[in-house]
Amino acid sequence: MSSSQPLLSSSGPASEQSDDQDQAGAEEDVLLSNERSGRLHDQRRFGWGFWREVGLFVWAMIATIAVIIIAVLYSHSTFKRGGESGATRPSGKRNLIFMVSDGMGPTSLSLTRSFHQNQKGTDPAGVLVLDKHLVGSSRTRSTSSLITDSAAGATAFSCGFKSYNGAISVLPDHTPCGTVLEAAKKAGYLTGLVVTTRITDATPACFAAHVNTRGEEDRIAEQEVGEHPLGRVVDLILGGGRCHFLPNSTDGSCRDDDKDVVATAKKNGFHYLDNREGFDGLKMGSSVKLPLLGLLAEKDIPYEVDRRFVEDTYPSLDEMAQTALTALSEATRDSDKGFFLMIEGSRIDHAGHANDPVAQVHEVLAYDKAFETVLKFLDDDETEGVVVSTSDHETGGLATARQLHPSYPEYLWYPRVLSKASHSAEHLAGTLKEHIAAGASSSKEELKTYINETLLRDGLGVTDASEGEVESIAVDPSTGGYQFADIWRLAVDVNIYSTSTVPAIAGNHENTEVGEFLRDYLNLDLVPITRELLDRGAKLDMAGEIAKGRAAAEDEASEGSLMRFSSWRSGGQKRTSWMPEVWAQAR
């Protein structure tokens, strides 16, 4: 075969092998001459391998950027709502809302959920807002009993320590313990307390006062407005209990002395209001001047089931919560610190003491609504924050079943029965008292008719009251509010709800661990607060009161009965204490 070109002409490769040989030769030339081969460079610059590497690089960059963006967004979202990635000691400005459903046990939620479903005609799978945020449970015992009271329970939350029943942020040796609210104020946070009972009651008192026994409400009032070893520690107060702030020479006072605590509050800078008109002037928090003292009821704000008929007199828990959230948020807008706010659904506990299921379900629904408001605030507010909600204890031994006869029973309860009631037993008992005082019934028979038709039928929706039941109320009207009551607390664990799922509160914990979470979330140190309280003479300065407190604590621990009931006449409540060591001795 003849050809005009040499056999090994470089004009083009004759085969893949020759191409490989050319590449090998070119690579060899580069290695020997230390000069880049233009041909090799051109071949590799835009070959498949080059574009594959470019594609892989671009894909990796896009994937990395996407992962970073997603991680940042997720971290921000979960941290803003207190998620696990936020940890218990976040950095930067933050808000903490602590909610207490006083006396609300797990069965309270079951009762209310069923009532709500029946009222709204919702699917049986429908739940309350709280149900969607259940993260754990809390063990509630105090140092003096397996069954705590609100004082010892709130001391565990506020100080992170156990104490005896009745203790208001004092330890078993009757020395004060610094609270998370006091430490938050010292660290530059604004602080607030919102309740539906007296602001001097056990739960709010434990965050801003230190006394030996919860009954010292006059002294608690003084400390809450700034007559306190640390000065004024609360910036916003909304609730009831006005009678403890007025001198006993004034109508509506329940103080033992003639001290004008409202005047003291004003001297310490508080803006004061005592009625619905004044509250409405706050414009749901947009027109609040701090510090604020709002005493909106002489004693307790009425149960929600009754309050709804007098809305022009008393604000709801939800309205007060919204007002406090807005006011504190606005006041801290230009601060590098946020706020600490305690909100209590106080009267769930009272409904449990009275064994009043009508009042109970409406109180829990009111609390659930306030919880939803807090969630919306956290979502909308630009500052990071978290809400934690729990109970101090369960009250009432609530059971959603009834044995109808001695034989093997059908355990039944019908939520619609509660829908027929328009008022609480407390309200109806007050109505009966007023009726009798006015002499509206001229005979016992007329009184029985009034009780049966106006109170039982129209008020409670009870149409089948027996003659004996009506008779017992007519004979002793003063017990009308308690005819159905067996008043006690229980040692059952209570639920924890939160926007946070950190291990510090997820799962089962001692109530003191809830207090530790509050402290850690705000990055607070309570030890210096306790030292300052002691240094400034906060050891309770009345020797008689200290002795009384010690005697009460010793009596609480030593009284010998397996299940004992001691009456608290201030409110007609009874306290239940279970002492397992007595049972052990009996064995």
PDB file of C-alpha atoms in Angstrom, residues 131 141 194 222 225 250 267 300 305 308 311 344 390 429 492 548 574 576:
ATOM      1  CA  ASP A 131     -51.887  19.060  74.844  1.00  0.00           C
ATOM      2  CA  ARG A 141     -43.355  16.588  97.403  1.00  0.00           C
ATOM      3  CA  VAL A 194     -50.068  38.188  86.760  1.00  0.00           C
ATOM      4  CA  GLU A 222     -45.497  45.351 101.743  1.00  0.00           C
ATOM      5  CA  VAL A 225     -44.316  46.980  96.494  1.00  0.00           C
ATOM      6  CA  THR A 250     -60.839  51.864 105.063  1.00  0.00           C
ATOM      7  CA  LYS A 267     -44.024  56.476  97.055  1.00  0.00           C
ATOM      8  CA  ASP A 300     -59.935  36.928  94.223  1.00  0.00           C
ATOM      9  CA  VAL A 305     -67.671  30.929  84.552  1.00  0.00           C
ATOM     10  CA  ARG A 308     -68.008  36.335  81.909  1.00  0.00           C
ATOM     11  CA  GLU A 311     -66.721  41.531  82.130  1.00  0.00           C
ATOM     12  CA  GLU A 344     -50.775  31.967  87.194  1.00  0.00           C
ATOM     13  CA  THR A 390     -46.560  23.412  85.064  1.00  0.00           C
ATOM     14  CA  ALA A 429     -73.584  30.158  97.662  1.00  0.00           C
ATOM     15  CA  VAL A 492     -49.747  12.873  91.974  1.00  0.00           C
ATOM     16  CA  LYS A 548     -44.171  30.226 115.140  1.00  0.00           C
ATOM     17  CA  LYS A 574     -58.472  21.839 104.235  1.00  0.00           C
ATOM     18  CA  THR A 576     -54.045  17.010 103.388  1.00  0.00           C
TER      19      THR A 576
END
